[in-house]
Amino acid sequence: MSARTAAAVALLKGTSPETLDGFLRLSAMFESTTLDPHSRETVVLTVAERNQCHLCVDMHEAKMAALGPAPDAERLVAVRKFTLQVLASSGAVTDEDLAAFEKAGYTRRNALEVVLGIGAYTLSTFANRLTRAA
């Protein structure tokens, strides 16, 4: 954990340990989903970039780099696009959006796992920005 990340965690823990606990639990649940690691990191980066949380962007770009090249870059484009569509529509994606996501090799279960990731990292990015950690 970088010093910057540790400082953000300490700030949140000191201000609202419940919020930190909620994020840690949601994050662990997201990490246990059936989405592959590259797809999970793509969801996180999409949320972090959209919410302008530079702390999360930096941390998750490093995690993505550590994973190495993605086996299928086209799938990551599809999960990024789907994540943005879920955010833009507050979950009310079109049948076409869902079909395109599934055509990229994802499942309906994965679609709901994207929602879980959005929830976890919206919590994190909003908290980091509110506490001025990011």
PDB file of C-alpha atoms in Angstrom:
ATOM      1  CA  MET A   1       0.000   0.000   0.000  1.00  0.00           C
ATOM      2  CA  SER A   2       1.439   3.362  -0.976  1.00  0.00           C
ATOM      3  CA  ALA A   3       1.833   6.141   1.565  1.00  0.00           C
ATOM      4  CA  ARG A   4      -0.865   8.098  -0.256  1.00  0.00           C
ATOM      5  CA  THR A   5      -3.294   5.184  -0.073  1.00  0.00           C
ATOM      6  CA  ALA A   6      -2.456   4.538   3.569  1.00  0.00           C
ATOM      7  CA  ALA A   7      -3.132   8.195   4.357  1.00  0.00           C
ATOM      8  CA  ALA A   8      -6.510   8.033   2.595  1.00  0.00           C
ATOM      9  CA  VAL A   9      -7.457   4.882   4.517  1.00  0.00           C
ATOM     10  CA  ALA A  10      -6.375   6.428   7.828  1.00  0.00           C
ATOM     11  CA  LEU A  11      -8.360   9.578   7.080  1.00  0.00           C
ATOM     12  CA  LEU A  12     -11.502   7.618   6.291  1.00  0.00           C
ATOM     13  CA  LYS A  13     -11.026   5.329   9.294  1.00  0.00           C
ATOM     14  CA  GLY A  14     -10.669   8.322  11.597  1.00  0.00           C
ATOM     15  CA  THR A  15     -13.648  10.135  10.104  1.00  0.00           C
ATOM     16  CA  SER A  16     -16.091   7.288   9.438  1.00  0.00           C
ATOM     17  CA  PRO A  17     -14.949   3.756  10.238  1.00  0.00           C
ATOM     18  CA  GLU A  18     -18.343   2.474   9.074  1.00  0.00           C
ATOM     19  CA  THR A  19     -17.767   3.904   5.613  1.00  0.00           C
ATOM     20  CA  LEU A  20     -14.326   2.332   5.441  1.00  0.00           C
ATOM     21  CA  ASP A  21     -15.733  -0.994   6.634  1.00  0.00           C
ATOM     22  CA  GLY A  22     -18.517  -0.817   4.066  1.00  0.00           C
ATOM     23  CA  PHE A  23     -16.055  -0.167   1.258  1.00  0.00           C
ATOM     24  CA  LEU A  24     -13.690  -2.934   2.366  1.00  0.00           C
ATOM     25  CA  ARG A  25     -16.536  -5.448   2.509  1.00  0.00           C
ATOM     26  CA  LEU A  26     -17.941  -4.415  -0.873  1.00  0.00           C
ATOM     27  CA  SER A  27     -14.483  -4.422  -2.412  1.00  0.00           C
ATOM     28  CA  ALA A  28     -13.777  -7.936  -1.110  1.00  0.00           C
ATOM     29  CA  MET A  29     -17.119  -9.111  -2.478  1.00  0.00           C
ATOM     30  CA  PHE A  30     -16.328  -7.563  -5.866  1.00  0.00           C
ATOM     31  CA  GLU A  31     -12.911  -9.248  -5.895  1.00  0.00           C
ATOM     32  CA  SER A  32     -14.628 -12.620  -5.388  1.00  0.00           C
ATOM     33  CA  THR A  33     -16.925 -12.271  -8.411  1.00  0.00           C
ATOM     34  CA  THR A  34     -16.665 -14.345 -11.564  1.00  0.00           C
ATOM     35  CA  LEU A  35     -15.327 -11.370 -13.521  1.00  0.00           C
ATOM     36  CA  ASP A  36     -11.702 -11.912 -14.468  1.00  0.00           C
ATOM     37  CA  PRO A  37      -9.080  -9.607 -12.876  1.00  0.00           C
ATOM     38  CA  HIS A  38      -8.582  -7.479 -16.006  1.00  0.00           C
ATOM     39  CA  SER A  39     -12.331  -6.909 -16.293  1.00  0.00           C
ATOM     40  CA  ARG A  40     -12.623  -6.011 -12.598  1.00  0.00           C
ATOM     41  CA  GLU A  41      -9.812  -3.496 -12.887  1.00  0.00           C
ATOM     42  CA  THR A  42     -11.437  -2.041 -16.004  1.00  0.00           C
ATOM     43  CA  VAL A  43     -14.682  -1.500 -14.081  1.00  0.00           C
ATOM     44  CA  VAL A  44     -12.773   0.159 -11.225  1.00  0.00           C
ATOM     45  CA  LEU A  45     -10.773   2.389 -13.557  1.00  0.00           C
ATOM     46  CA  THR A  46     -13.894   3.384 -15.474  1.00  0.00           C
ATOM     47  CA  VAL A  47     -15.624   4.483 -12.255  1.00  0.00           C
ATOM     48  CA  ALA A  48     -12.484   6.187 -10.916  1.00  0.00           C
ATOM     49  CA  GLU A  49     -11.887   8.103 -14.142  1.00  0.00           C
ATOM     50  CA  ARG A  50     -15.527   9.125 -14.417  1.00  0.00           C
ATOM     51  CA  ASN A  51     -15.567  10.319 -10.793  1.00  0.00           C
ATOM     52  CA  GLN A  52     -12.160  11.995 -11.116  1.00  0.00           C
ATOM     53  CA  CYS A  53     -10.577  10.151  -8.207  1.00  0.00           C
ATOM     54  CA  HIS A  54      -6.905  10.478  -9.096  1.00  0.00           C
ATOM     55  CA  LEU A  55      -5.853   8.369  -6.121  1.00  0.00           C
ATOM     56  CA  CYS A  56      -7.931   5.422  -7.364  1.00  0.00           C
ATOM     57  CA  VAL A  57      -6.865   5.944 -10.979  1.00  0.00           C
ATOM     58  CA  ASP A  58      -3.182   5.838 -10.025  1.00  0.00           C
ATOM     59  CA  MET A  59      -3.596   2.817  -7.761  1.00  0.00           C
ATOM     60  CA  HIS A  60      -5.680   0.796 -10.207  1.00  0.00           C
ATOM     61  CA  GLU A  61      -3.573   1.676 -13.247  1.00  0.00           C
ATOM     62  CA  ALA A  62      -0.653   0.156 -11.315  1.00  0.00           C
ATOM     63  CA  LYS A  63      -2.748  -2.928 -10.479  1.00  0.00           C
ATOM     64  CA  MET A  64      -3.751  -3.280 -14.131  1.00  0.00           C
ATOM     65  CA  ALA A  65      -0.135  -2.981 -15.261  1.00  0.00           C
ATOM     66  CA  ALA A  66       0.901  -5.645 -12.742  1.00  0.00           C
ATOM     67  CA  LEU A  67      -1.622  -8.024 -14.303  1.00  0.00           C
ATOM     68  CA  GLY A  68       0.221  -7.842 -17.600  1.00  0.00           C
ATOM     69  CA  PRO A  69      -1.369  -7.720 -21.026  1.00  0.00           C
ATOM     70  CA  ALA A  70      -5.028  -8.619 -21.196  1.00  0.00           C
ATOM     71  CA  PRO A  71      -5.742 -11.855 -23.049  1.00  0.00           C
ATOM     72  CA  ASP A  72      -8.555 -10.142 -24.967  1.00  0.00           C
ATOM     73  CA  ALA A  73      -8.435  -6.353 -25.181  1.00  0.00           C
ATOM     74  CA  GLU A  74     -11.779  -6.249 -27.034  1.00  0.00           C
ATOM     75  CA  ARG A  75     -13.531  -7.702 -23.970  1.00  0.00           C
ATOM     76  CA  LEU A  76     -12.160  -4.869 -21.858  1.00  0.00           C
ATOM     77  CA  VAL A  77     -13.529  -2.324 -24.319  1.00  0.00           C
ATOM     78  CA  ALA A  78     -16.911  -4.037 -23.966  1.00  0.00           C
ATOM     79  CA  VAL A  79     -16.860  -4.023 -20.142  1.00  0.00           C
ATOM     80  CA  ARG A  80     -15.772  -0.372 -20.086  1.00  0.00           C
ATOM     81  CA  LYS A  81     -18.553   0.594 -22.478  1.00  0.00           C
ATOM     82  CA  PHE A  82     -21.096  -1.427 -20.515  1.00  0.00           C
ATOM     83  CA  THR A  83     -19.975   0.134 -17.217  1.00  0.00           C
ATOM     84  CA  LEU A  84     -20.427   3.612 -18.682  1.00  0.00           C
ATOM     85  CA  GLN A  85     -23.874   2.643 -20.007  1.00  0.00           C
ATOM     86  CA  VAL A  86     -24.934   1.309 -16.601  1.00  0.00           C
ATOM     87  CA  LEU A  87     -23.782   4.553 -14.991  1.00  0.00           C
ATOM     88  CA  ALA A  88     -25.429   6.781 -17.603  1.00  0.00           C
ATOM     89  CA  SER A  89     -28.744   4.924 -17.418  1.00  0.00           C
ATOM     90  CA  SER A  90     -28.735   4.266 -13.659  1.00  0.00           C
ATOM     91  CA  GLY A  91     -28.872   0.579 -14.510  1.00  0.00           C
ATOM     92  CA  ALA A  92     -31.605   0.793 -17.140  1.00  0.00           C
ATOM     93  CA  VAL A  93     -29.418  -0.358 -20.027  1.00  0.00           C
ATOM     94  CA  THR A  94     -31.106  -1.264 -23.281  1.00  0.00           C
ATOM     95  CA  ASP A  95     -31.590  -4.822 -24.473  1.00  0.00           C
ATOM     96  CA  GLU A  96     -29.048  -3.995 -27.184  1.00  0.00           C
ATOM     97  CA  ASP A  97     -26.480  -2.872 -24.581  1.00  0.00           C
ATOM     98  CA  LEU A  98     -26.932  -6.093 -22.653  1.00  0.00           C
ATOM     99  CA  ALA A  99     -26.732  -8.187 -25.826  1.00  0.00           C
ATOM    100  CA  ALA A 100     -23.480  -6.476 -26.863  1.00  0.00           C
ATOM    101  CA  PHE A 101     -22.032  -7.151 -23.397  1.00  0.00           C
ATOM    102  CA  GLU A 102     -23.018 -10.798 -23.659  1.00  0.00           C
ATOM    103  CA  LYS A 103     -21.662 -11.034 -27.211  1.00  0.00           C
ATOM    104  CA  ALA A 104     -18.258 -10.045 -25.793  1.00  0.00           C
ATOM    105  CA  GLY A 105     -18.368 -13.209 -23.669  1.00  0.00           C
ATOM    106  CA  TYR A 106     -19.885 -11.834 -20.482  1.00  0.00           C
ATOM    107  CA  THR A 107     -22.983 -13.167 -18.714  1.00  0.00           C
ATOM    108  CA  ARG A 108     -26.013 -11.683 -16.977  1.00  0.00           C
ATOM    109  CA  ARG A 109     -24.270 -12.578 -13.730  1.00  0.00           C
ATOM    110  CA  ASN A 110     -21.278 -10.534 -14.873  1.00  0.00           C
ATOM    111  CA  ALA A 111     -23.624  -7.623 -15.623  1.00  0.00           C
ATOM    112  CA  LEU A 112     -24.776  -7.626 -12.012  1.00  0.00           C
ATOM    113  CA  GLU A 113     -21.176  -7.981 -10.850  1.00  0.00           C
ATOM    114  CA  VAL A 114     -20.397  -4.790 -12.787  1.00  0.00           C
ATOM    115  CA  VAL A 115     -23.140  -3.117 -10.739  1.00  0.00           C
ATOM    116  CA  LEU A 116     -21.476  -4.373  -7.548  1.00  0.00           C
ATOM    117  CA  GLY A 117     -18.154  -2.919  -8.697  1.00  0.00           C
ATOM    118  CA  ILE A 118     -19.795   0.380  -9.545  1.00  0.00           C
ATOM    119  CA  GLY A 119     -21.317   0.511  -6.079  1.00  0.00           C
ATOM    120  CA  ALA A 120     -18.082  -0.331  -4.276  1.00  0.00           C
ATOM    121  CA  TYR A 121     -15.955   2.121  -6.195  1.00  0.00           C
ATOM    122  CA  THR A 122     -18.528   4.888  -6.268  1.00  0.00           C
ATOM    123  CA  LEU A 123     -18.417   4.682  -2.468  1.00  0.00           C
ATOM    124  CA  SER A 124     -14.612   4.784  -2.504  1.00  0.00           C
ATOM    125  CA  THR A 125     -14.218   7.575  -5.047  1.00  0.00           C
ATOM    126  CA  PHE A 126     -16.891   9.763  -3.464  1.00  0.00           C
ATOM    127  CA  ALA A 127     -15.408   9.257   0.023  1.00  0.00           C
ATOM    128  CA  ASN A 128     -11.906  10.016  -1.218  1.00  0.00           C
ATOM    129  CA  ARG A 129     -13.058  13.202  -2.898  1.00  0.00           C
ATOM    130  CA  LEU A 130     -15.199  14.284   0.067  1.00  0.00           C
ATOM    131  CA  THR A 131     -12.326  13.808   2.531  1.00  0.00           C
ATOM    132  CA  ARG A 132      -9.953  15.505   0.090  1.00  0.00           C
ATOM    133  CA  ALA A 133      -7.802  12.376  -0.091  1.00  0.00           C
ATOM    134  CA  ALA A 134      -7.966  12.385  -3.885  1.00  0.00           C
TER     135      ALA A 134
END
